[in-house]
Coordinates of C-alpha atoms and ligand atoms in Angstrom, one line a residue:
M18 CA 5.2 1.5 1.1
G19 CA 4.8 -1.3 3.5
E20 CA 7.0 -3.7 1.5
Q21 CA 9.8 -3.4 -0.9
L22 CA 8.4 -4.8 -4.1
K23 CA 9.8 -4.1 -7.4
I24 CA 8.3 -3.9 -10.8
A25 CA 10.1 -5.2 -13.9
C26 CA 10.7 -2.1 -16.0
G27 CA 9.9 1.3 -17.2
V28 CA 9.9 2.1 -20.9
F29 CA 10.3 5.4 -22.8
G30 CA 10.9 6.2 -26.4
A31 CA 10.7 9.2 -28.7
A32 CA 11.2 10.4 -32.3
N33 CA 11.8 13.9 -33.4
F34 CA 11.0 14.9 -37.0
K35 CA 12.8 18.2 -37.1
G36 CA 16.3 16.9 -36.8
Q37 CA 16.7 17.5 -33.1
S38 CA 18.8 15.2 -30.9
I39 CA 16.4 12.8 -29.1
F40 CA 18.7 12.2 -26.2
P41 CA 17.4 14.9 -23.8
Y42 CA 13.8 13.6 -24.3
I43 CA 14.6 10.0 -23.6
Y44 CA 16.8 11.0 -20.7
W45 CA 14.1 12.9 -18.9
G46 CA 11.4 10.4 -19.8
L47 CA 13.5 7.7 -18.2
R48 CA 14.5 9.8 -15.2
A49 CA 10.8 10.5 -14.3
Q50 CA 10.3 6.7 -14.2
N51 CA 13.2 5.5 -12.1
H52 CA 10.7 4.2 -9.6
R53 CA 9.8 1.4 -12.0
G54 CA 13.3 -0.1 -12.0
H55 CA 16.5 0.9 -10.3
Q56 CA 18.9 -2.0 -10.9
S57 CA 19.9 -0.8 -14.4
H58 CA 19.2 1.7 -17.1
G59 CA 19.9 2.1 -20.7
F60 CA 19.5 4.3 -23.8
L61 CA 19.6 3.4 -27.5
T62 CA 19.4 5.9 -30.4
Y63 CA 19.3 5.3 -34.1
N64 CA 21.4 7.4 -36.5
N65 CA 22.2 6.7 -40.2
G66 CA 21.4 3.1 -40.0
K67 CA 23.3 2.4 -36.8
F68 CA 22.2 1.7 -33.2
H69 CA 24.1 3.6 -30.5
V70 CA 23.7 2.1 -27.0
Y71 CA 24.6 3.1 -23.5
R72 CA 23.7 0.7 -20.7
N73 CA 24.8 0.7 -17.0
L74 CA 23.8 -0.5 -13.6
D75 CA 22.0 1.5 -10.9
L76 CA 19.8 4.6 -11.1
V77 CA 19.7 6.9 -14.1
P78 CA 22.7 9.1 -13.5
K79 CA 22.8 12.9 -13.3
V80 CA 24.2 14.4 -16.5
K81 CA 26.8 16.9 -15.5
T82 CA 27.0 20.1 -17.7
N83 CA 30.7 19.4 -18.6
A84 CA 29.7 15.9 -19.8
L85 CA 26.8 17.0 -22.0
Q86 CA 28.7 16.9 -25.3
E87 CA 30.0 13.5 -24.4
W88 CA 26.4 12.2 -23.9
F89 CA 25.2 13.8 -27.2
G90 CA 28.1 12.3 -29.0
R91 CA 27.6 8.9 -27.5
L92 CA 23.8 8.8 -28.4
P93 CA 23.3 10.7 -31.7
G94 CA 20.1 10.7 -33.7
C95 CA 16.5 11.8 -33.7
V96 CA 15.0 8.5 -32.6
G97 CA 15.6 6.7 -29.4
I98 CA 14.3 4.2 -26.8
A99 CA 15.2 3.8 -23.1
N100 CA 14.6 1.5 -20.2
V101 CA 15.0 1.2 -16.5
R102 CA 14.9 -2.3 -15.1
Y103 CA 14.5 -4.4 -12.0
T104 CA 15.2 -8.0 -12.6
T105 CA 12.2 -10.4 -12.2
S106 CA 13.5 -12.8 -14.8
G107 CA 16.9 -14.0 -15.9
K108 CA 20.0 -14.3 -13.7
T109 CA 20.8 -11.7 -10.9
D110 CA 24.6 -11.8 -10.5
E111 CA 26.3 -8.6 -11.5
K112 CA 27.7 -9.9 -14.8
S113 CA 24.2 -11.1 -15.9
L114 CA 22.6 -7.9 -14.7
I115 CA 24.8 -5.9 -17.0
K116 CA 24.1 -8.3 -19.9
G117 CA 20.4 -8.2 -19.2
T118 CA 20.2 -4.4 -19.2
Q119 CA 17.9 -3.0 -21.8
P120 CA 17.3 -1.8 -24.5
V121 CA 18.3 -5.0 -26.2
T122 CA 19.2 -5.6 -29.9
A123 CA 19.3 -8.5 -32.3
S124 CA 20.6 -8.8 -35.8
K125 CA 20.4 -11.5 -38.5
D126 CA 20.9 -11.6 -42.3
G127 CA 21.4 -7.8 -42.6
S128 CA 18.4 -7.0 -40.6
K129 CA 18.2 -5.8 -37.0
M130 CA 15.9 -4.8 -34.2
A131 CA 16.1 -2.9 -30.9
V132 CA 13.5 -3.0 -28.1
S133 CA 12.7 -1.6 -24.7
F134 CA 10.3 -3.9 -22.9
N135 CA 8.3 -4.0 -19.7
G136 CA 6.6 -7.2 -18.6
N137 CA 7.2 -10.9 -18.1
I138 CA 6.9 -13.8 -20.5
V139 CA 5.3 -17.0 -19.2
N140 CA 6.1 -19.5 -22.0
I141 CA 9.8 -18.8 -22.1
F142 CA 11.0 -22.3 -22.5
Q143 CA 9.1 -22.9 -25.7
L144 CA 10.3 -19.5 -27.1
R145 CA 13.9 -20.2 -26.1
K146 CA 13.8 -23.4 -28.0
E147 CA 12.4 -21.8 -31.1
I148 CA 14.9 -18.9 -31.1
S149 CA 17.9 -21.2 -30.4
K150 CA 17.1 -23.1 -33.6
K151 CA 17.2 -19.9 -35.7
F152 CA 20.1 -18.1 -33.8
S153 CA 23.0 -20.4 -33.1
G154 CA 24.6 -19.4 -29.8
F155 CA 21.5 -17.5 -28.6
S156 CA 22.0 -16.6 -25.0
Y157 CA 18.9 -15.6 -23.0
E158 CA 19.6 -12.8 -20.6
C159 CA 16.1 -11.4 -20.1
D160 CA 12.6 -11.6 -21.5
A161 CA 13.2 -8.6 -23.8
D162 CA 15.7 -10.8 -25.7
L163 CA 12.9 -13.2 -26.5
I164 CA 10.6 -10.5 -28.0
C165 CA 13.4 -8.9 -29.9
H166 CA 14.6 -12.1 -31.5
K167 CA 11.1 -13.3 -32.2
L168 CA 10.3 -10.1 -34.0
L169 CA 13.5 -10.4 -36.0
I170 CA 12.8 -14.0 -37.0
E171 CA 9.4 -12.9 -38.4
L172 CA 10.9 -10.0 -40.3
T173 CA 13.7 -12.0 -41.8
E174 CA 11.2 -14.6 -43.0
G175 CA 9.6 -11.9 -45.1
R176 CA 6.8 -10.6 -42.9
D177 CA 6.1 -6.9 -42.4
L178 CA 6.3 -5.3 -39.0
A179 CA 2.5 -5.6 -38.4
S180 CA 2.5 -9.3 -39.2
A181 CA 5.7 -9.9 -37.0
V182 CA 4.1 -8.1 -34.1
K183 CA 0.8 -10.0 -34.6
T184 CA 2.7 -13.3 -34.4
C185 CA 4.3 -12.2 -31.1
M186 CA 0.9 -11.3 -29.7
E187 CA -0.5 -14.6 -30.7
E188 CA 2.4 -16.9 -29.7
I189 CA 3.9 -15.2 -26.6
E190 CA 2.0 -15.6 -23.4
G191 CA 2.5 -13.0 -20.7
A192 CA 2.7 -9.3 -20.2
F193 CA 4.6 -7.1 -22.6
S194 CA 4.6 -3.4 -23.4
V195 CA 7.3 -2.7 -26.0
A196 CA 8.8 0.3 -27.7
G197 CA 11.1 -0.5 -30.6
I198 CA 13.2 0.6 -33.6
T199 CA 13.7 -1.3 -36.8
K200 CA 16.8 -1.4 -39.0
D201 CA 15.3 1.5 -41.1
G202 CA 14.7 3.6 -38.0
E203 CA 11.0 3.0 -37.9
F204 CA 9.7 3.8 -34.4
F205 CA 6.9 1.7 -33.0
A206 CA 5.2 0.4 -29.8
F207 CA 2.8 -2.3 -28.9
K208 CA 1.0 -4.1 -26.0
D209 CA 0.1 -7.7 -25.4
P210 CA -3.5 -8.6 -26.1
Y211 CA -4.4 -8.4 -22.4
G212 CA -2.8 -5.0 -22.0
N213 CA -1.3 -6.0 -18.6
R214 CA 1.4 -3.3 -18.3
P215 CA 0.9 0.4 -19.0
L216 CA 2.1 2.3 -22.1
C217 CA 0.8 5.6 -23.3
A218 CA 1.5 7.9 -26.3
G219 CA 1.9 11.7 -26.4
H220 CA 3.4 14.5 -28.5
S221 CA 5.2 17.8 -28.1
E222 CA 3.3 21.1 -28.4
D223 CA 4.7 21.8 -31.9
R224 CA 4.1 18.1 -32.9
S225 CA 7.7 17.7 -33.9
T226 CA 8.2 14.9 -31.4
Y227 CA 6.1 11.8 -30.6
A228 CA 6.7 9.6 -27.6
F229 CA 5.7 6.4 -25.8
S230 CA 6.0 6.1 -22.0
S231 CA 5.1 3.5 -19.4
E232 CA 3.6 6.3 -17.3
T233 CA 2.3 9.8 -18.2
V234 CA 4.9 11.3 -15.9
G235 CA 7.5 10.5 -18.6
L236 CA 5.5 12.7 -21.0
D237 CA 4.8 15.4 -18.3
I238 CA 8.5 16.0 -17.6
N239 CA 9.1 16.7 -21.3
G240 CA 6.2 19.1 -21.5
F241 CA 4.4 16.6 -23.8
E242 CA 0.6 16.2 -24.1
R243 CA -0.8 12.8 -23.6
D244 CA -2.8 11.4 -26.6
F245 CA -3.9 7.9 -25.5
E246 CA -3.1 4.7 -23.6
L247 CA -2.3 2.0 -26.0
E248 CA -5.1 -0.6 -26.4
P249 CA -4.3 -4.2 -25.7
G250 CA -3.3 -6.0 -28.9
E251 CA -2.5 -2.6 -30.6
L252 CA 0.5 -1.7 -32.7
V253 CA 1.3 2.0 -33.0
T254 CA 3.8 3.3 -35.5
V255 CA 5.1 6.9 -35.8
S256 CA 5.7 9.2 -38.7
E257 CA 5.9 13.0 -39.1
D258 CA 2.1 12.9 -39.5
G259 CA 1.7 11.5 -36.0
F260 CA 0.6 8.1 -34.7
K261 CA -0.9 5.3 -36.8
R262 CA -2.9 2.9 -34.7
E263 CA -3.6 -0.7 -35.7
K264 CA -5.6 -3.2 -33.6
L265 CA -3.9 -6.5 -34.5
V266 CA -5.5 -8.9 -31.9
S267 CA -8.8 -8.4 -30.2
N268 CA -9.5 -9.9 -26.8
R269 CA -12.7 -9.5 -24.9
R270 CA -10.9 -10.1 -21.7
K271 CA -8.3 -7.4 -20.8
A272 CA -6.1 -7.5 -17.8
F273 CA -4.4 -4.2 -16.8
C274 CA -2.4 -4.8 -13.6
A275 CA -4.5 -3.7 -10.6
F276 CA -1.5 -3.3 -8.4
E277 CA -0.3 -0.4 -10.5
F278 CA -3.1 1.7 -8.9
A279 CA -2.2 0.7 -5.3
Y280 CA 1.5 0.7 -5.3
F281 CA 3.7 1.0 -8.4
A282 CA 2.6 3.9 -10.4
R283 CA 3.5 7.4 -9.4
P284 CA 0.4 9.2 -7.9
D285 CA 0.6 11.9 -10.6
S286 CA 0.4 9.4 -13.5
R287 CA -2.9 8.5 -15.1
F288 CA -4.0 5.4 -17.0
N289 CA -7.5 6.5 -18.0
I290 CA -9.4 9.6 -17.0
K291 CA -8.4 9.7 -13.4
H292 CA -5.0 10.3 -11.9
V293 CA -3.6 7.6 -9.7
Y294 CA -3.7 9.8 -6.6
E295 CA -7.4 10.5 -7.1
I296 CA -8.0 6.7 -7.2
R297 CA -6.0 6.3 -4.0
E298 CA -8.1 8.9 -2.3
E299 CA -11.2 7.0 -3.3
F300 CA -9.6 3.8 -1.8
G301 CA -9.4 5.7 1.5
R302 CA -13.0 6.8 1.4
N303 CA -14.0 3.2 0.6
L304 CA -12.1 1.9 3.6
V305 CA -14.0 4.3 5.9
N306 CA -17.4 3.3 4.4
E307 CA -16.5 -0.4 4.7
N308 CA -15.2 -0.1 8.3
P309 CA -17.4 2.2 10.4
D310 CA -16.6 0.2 13.6
I311 CA -12.9 1.0 13.3
V312 CA -13.5 4.7 12.4
K313 CA -15.7 5.1 15.6
D314 CA -12.9 3.7 17.7
A315 CA -10.0 5.8 16.3
D316 CA -8.4 9.2 17.2
I317 CA -6.1 9.9 14.3
I318 CA -4.9 8.8 10.9
L319 CA -1.3 8.1 10.1
S320 CA -0.1 7.3 6.6
L321 CA 2.9 5.3 5.4
P322 CA 4.5 7.6 2.8
E323 CA 4.1 7.9 0.0
T324 CA 1.6 5.3 -1.3
G325 CA -0.5 5.6 1.9
D326 CA -0.7 9.4 1.8
D327 CA -3.5 9.8 -0.8
A328 CA -5.6 7.1 0.9
A329 CA -5.1 9.0 4.2
L330 CA -6.6 12.1 2.7
G331 CA -9.6 10.0 1.6
V332 CA -10.0 8.5 5.0
Q333 CA -9.8 12.0 6.6
E334 CA -12.4 13.4 4.2
A335 CA -14.9 10.5 4.8
S336 CA -14.3 10.1 8.5
G337 CA -13.6 13.6 9.8
L338 CA -10.6 12.2 11.8
K339 CA -7.4 14.2 11.7
W340 CA -4.7 13.0 9.4
E341 CA -1.7 13.6 11.5
R342 CA 1.3 14.3 9.1
A343 CA 3.7 12.8 11.6
S344 CA 5.3 10.2 9.3
R345 CA 7.8 11.4 6.8
R346 CA 10.3 9.9 4.4
H347 CA 14.0 10.4 4.9
R348 CA 14.2 12.1 1.6
Y349 CA 17.5 10.9 0.1
V350 CA 17.3 7.4 1.4
T351 CA 16.3 5.8 -1.9
E352 CA 14.9 2.5 -2.9
R353 CA 18.4 1.2 -2.9
A354 CA 18.2 1.2 0.9
F355 CA 16.4 -2.1 0.4
I356 CA 19.1 -3.8 -1.6
L357 CA 20.8 -4.9 1.6
L358 CA 21.3 -8.1 3.4
N359 CA 18.2 -10.0 4.5
R360 CA 19.1 -9.7 8.2
E361 CA 18.9 -5.9 7.8
R362 CA 15.3 -6.0 6.5
Y363 CA 13.8 -5.2 9.9
S364 CA 15.7 -2.0 10.3
T365 CA 15.5 -0.7 6.7
I366 CA 11.9 0.6 7.3
E367 CA 13.3 2.8 10.1
K368 CA 15.9 4.1 7.7
K369 CA 13.2 5.1 5.3
I370 CA 10.4 6.6 7.4
N371 CA 10.5 8.8 10.4
I372 CA 7.5 8.7 12.8
L373 CA 7.0 11.4 15.5
A374 CA 6.3 9.5 18.7
S375 CA 4.8 12.5 20.5
K376 CA 1.9 12.6 17.9
V377 CA 1.2 8.9 18.4
K378 CA 1.4 8.5 22.2
G379 CA -1.9 7.5 23.8
K380 CA -3.7 7.6 20.5
R381 CA -5.8 5.0 18.7
V382 CA -4.3 5.2 15.2
I383 CA -5.6 4.2 11.8
V384 CA -2.5 3.5 9.6
T385 CA -3.1 3.6 5.8
D386 CA -0.8 1.5 3.7
D387 CA -0.9 0.1 0.2
S388 CA -0.4 -3.6 0.7
I389 CA 0.8 -6.5 2.9
V390 CA 3.1 -8.9 1.0
R391 CA 5.4 -10.8 3.4
G392 CA 4.1 -9.0 6.5
D393 CA 7.5 -8.5 8.0
T394 CA 7.7 -4.7 7.5
T395 CA 4.1 -4.3 8.6
K396 CA 5.0 -6.1 11.8
V397 CA 7.9 -3.7 12.4
I398 CA 5.7 -0.7 11.8
V399 CA 3.1 -2.0 14.3
E400 CA 5.8 -2.8 16.9
R401 CA 7.3 0.7 16.4
L402 CA 4.0 2.4 17.0
R403 CA 3.3 0.3 20.1
K404 CA 6.8 1.3 21.4
M405 CA 5.9 4.9 20.8
G406 CA 2.8 4.5 23.0
A407 CA 0.0 4.1 20.5
K408 CA -3.0 2.8 22.4
K409 CA -4.4 0.9 19.4
V410 CA -3.1 0.3 15.9
Y411 CA -5.6 -0.3 13.1
L412 CA -4.3 -1.0 9.6
F413 CA -6.3 0.2 6.5
I414 CA -4.8 -1.6 3.5
T415 CA -5.8 -0.3 0.1
F416 CA -4.9 -3.4 -2.0
P417 CA -7.0 -6.5 -1.2
R418 CA -5.3 -9.4 0.5
I419 CA -2.7 -10.9 -1.8
I420 CA -3.2 -14.6 -1.9
G421 CA -1.1 -15.7 -4.9
P422 CA 2.0 -14.9 -6.9
C423 CA 2.4 -12.7 -9.9
F424 CA 3.3 -14.1 -13.3
Y425 CA 3.4 -10.8 -15.1
G426 CA 6.5 -9.0 -13.9
I427 CA 5.9 -8.1 -10.3
D428 CA 8.4 -9.4 -7.7
M429 CA 6.0 -11.8 -6.0
A430 CA 7.1 -15.2 -7.3
T431 CA 6.1 -17.8 -4.7
Y432 CA 3.2 -18.7 -2.4
G433 CA 5.6 -19.2 0.5
Q434 CA 6.6 -15.5 0.6
L435 CA 3.0 -14.3 0.8
I436 CA 1.6 -14.0 4.2
G437 CA -1.9 -13.8 2.7
S438 CA -1.6 -17.1 0.9
K439 CA -1.1 -19.0 4.2
H440 CA -3.1 -17.0 6.7
S441 CA -6.6 -15.5 7.1
T442 CA -7.0 -11.8 7.8
E443 CA -7.6 -12.7 11.5
E444 CA -4.4 -14.6 11.6
I445 CA -2.5 -11.9 9.9
T446 CA -3.8 -9.4 12.4
K447 CA -2.3 -11.5 15.2
I448 CA 1.0 -12.1 13.4
V449 CA 1.7 -8.4 12.7
G450 CA 0.4 -7.5 16.2
A451 CA -2.3 -5.0 15.1
D452 CA -5.7 -4.5 16.8
A453 CA -7.3 -5.0 13.4
V454 CA -6.2 -5.3 9.7
R455 CA -8.8 -4.2 7.2
Y456 CA -8.2 -4.7 3.5
Q457 CA -10.3 -2.8 1.0
S458 CA -12.9 -5.1 -0.7
I459 CA -12.1 -6.2 -4.2
D460 CA -15.4 -4.7 -5.4
G461 CA -14.6 -1.4 -3.8
F462 CA -11.1 -1.4 -5.3
I463 CA -12.4 -2.1 -8.8
K464 CA -15.1 0.6 -8.7
A465 CA -12.5 3.2 -7.5
T466 CA -10.2 2.4 -10.5
G467 CA -13.0 3.2 -13.0
F468 CA -12.1 0.0 -14.9
N469 CA -14.5 -2.9 -15.7
R470 CA -13.7 -6.0 -13.7
D471 CA -12.9 -8.0 -16.8
H472 CA -10.5 -5.3 -17.9
L473 CA -8.2 -5.7 -14.8
C474 CA -5.8 -8.4 -13.8
L475 CA -6.6 -9.4 -10.2
G476 CA -4.8 -12.7 -10.3
C477 CA -2.8 -12.2 -7.1
V478 CA -5.9 -11.3 -5.0
T479 CA -8.5 -13.6 -6.6
G480 CA -6.3 -16.6 -7.7
K481 CA -7.9 -16.3 -11.1
Y482 CA -5.3 -15.4 -13.7
P483 CA -6.2 -14.0 -17.0
T484 CA -3.9 -16.3 -19.1
P485 CA -4.3 -20.0 -19.3
L486 CA -0.7 -21.2 -18.7
A487 CA -0.3 -18.9 -15.7
Q488 CA -3.6 -20.3 -14.3
K489 CA -2.5 -23.9 -14.8
I490 CA 0.9 -23.3 -13.2
A491 CA -0.7 -21.4 -10.3
E492 CA -3.0 -24.3 -9.5
E493 CA -0.2 -26.9 -9.8
M494 CA 2.2 -24.9 -7.6
K495 CA -0.5 -24.1 -5.0
K496 CA -1.1 -27.8 -4.7
R497 CA 2.6 -28.5 -4.3
F498 CA 3.0 -25.6 -1.8
L499 CA 0.2 -27.0 0.3
E500 CA 1.9 -30.4 0.2
G501 CA 5.0 -28.7 1.6
Y502 CA 7.1 -28.5 -1.6
E503 CA 9.9 -25.9 -1.2
E504 CA 9.6 -23.1 -3.7
T505 CA 12.6 -21.3 -5.3
G506 CA 12.8 -19.0 -8.2
R507 CA 10.0 -18.3 -10.7
L508 CA 7.1 -20.6 -10.3
Y509 CA 6.8 -21.4 -14.0
E510 CA 10.5 -22.2 -14.2
I511 CA 10.0 -24.7 -11.4
A512 CA 6.9 -26.1 -13.1
E513 CA 8.9 -26.5 -16.3
A514 CA 11.7 -28.2 -14.5
L515 CA 9.3 -30.6 -12.8
E516 CA 7.7 -31.3 -16.1
K517 CA 11.0 -32.2 -17.6
A518 CA 11.9 -34.4 -14.7
G519 CA 8.5 -36.1 -15.3
R520 CA 7.3 -35.3 -11.8
Ligands
LIG19 S1 -1.1 -10.9 -10.6 FE1 -1.3 -9.0 -9.3 S2 0.6 -7.9 -9.5 FE2 0.6 -9.4 -11.1 S3 -0.2 -8.3 -12.9 FE3 -2.0 -9.3 -11.9 S4 -2.7 -7.7 -10.5 FE4 -0.7 -7.1 -11.1

């Protein structure tokens, strides 16, 4: 919880084959995933050949009992998709945010398509050009528009759904996990060939409803059983007989986002056999084994809730030190507390977390946290603990040092904003004012996830990105950053602009 990063989106979709309204399922599936995006939310259902859409800004709202009929009337049908979004692409003024809210739709020559998307597209300029040629007046509001229009182009040119999706997988570089509905109400989902963002499939107990969800918590809240995590490059379609899985593109290299384990995902979600909280506990045990000198010199453990909590349990188990539960969240201060003015950043952490000074005074404290991005909130935490009388402050950070930006949908766009791209661990220790900062090793991190190294994206901690264009841009931008070039916006947008200007 050290920093206020945002992910791009959360996806949910479901189809019922016994004529039941799908709205309650997609509502709860989305509500369970509000942590994946809180700037906007949207629902889309399909009924008798028509799409019915509701989109709005902010968190998924409560549905009041007296408004239930209104919601059911607004979103009729047995098939639906939904999305929560935080903007990492497109424009961010309020008008554009409303326009860029998902699910998105496109229509052409009597055909149409609706998609809910999580990810980030790298080669947007090339795609925008292609789509603008086929759709006069095409206006790009978010990356989901690109996928939706690209799919429709392929379909209207006579290809079937599998071929259309395969073309997207082959021609679009970046991260995309998508749930969609065709003009005939066919419900489907697919993942990019690297499988960067999560998407799983599950069913209701009586097998009348089948669903896709970014995280398993979207299935859990509906009482659904998880069937599988979609494979990279896989298309899954749904009928009353269940899921039909088709591997369209095979990649030896896979690249599931490693940061999901440390920060984004809910601890009660799972991506393979382990729940995220079990992996975070393992992170804590690793940090103890990797840092016996610190453990020997500490009195208590303190966690930064909530992503540091599970690691703290692991540290406690492996070290025998007491995990002092003296740091608690102010419960109804939500993520929105961070959408404030920049000058307020230093105080927002205090608005979110309460630390009991009496438990910290005179103690040598190990603080568990998920990551250090900019370093400013970490600095505030250390200052606060010092003011409370902590004798020593040691930071155990579960995600290895972030040295480069993310090109796949996480809100870390520039080298300049990352303390770890400019400074060594020793320098960071001094800047944040701690007695020591210890990051978990990359090898320890990988082992705890249970994934193979070449099945994870570790671009932001290794500088080695899984896709070629991202790698090229990262190298170019790193060079420019070191030369003192001022970064603004998305790196690849800048790179494209520079390219156009012939620089
Ligand atoms: S670069 Fe980092 S944050 Fe981005 S997808 Fe890869 S691991 Fe995740």
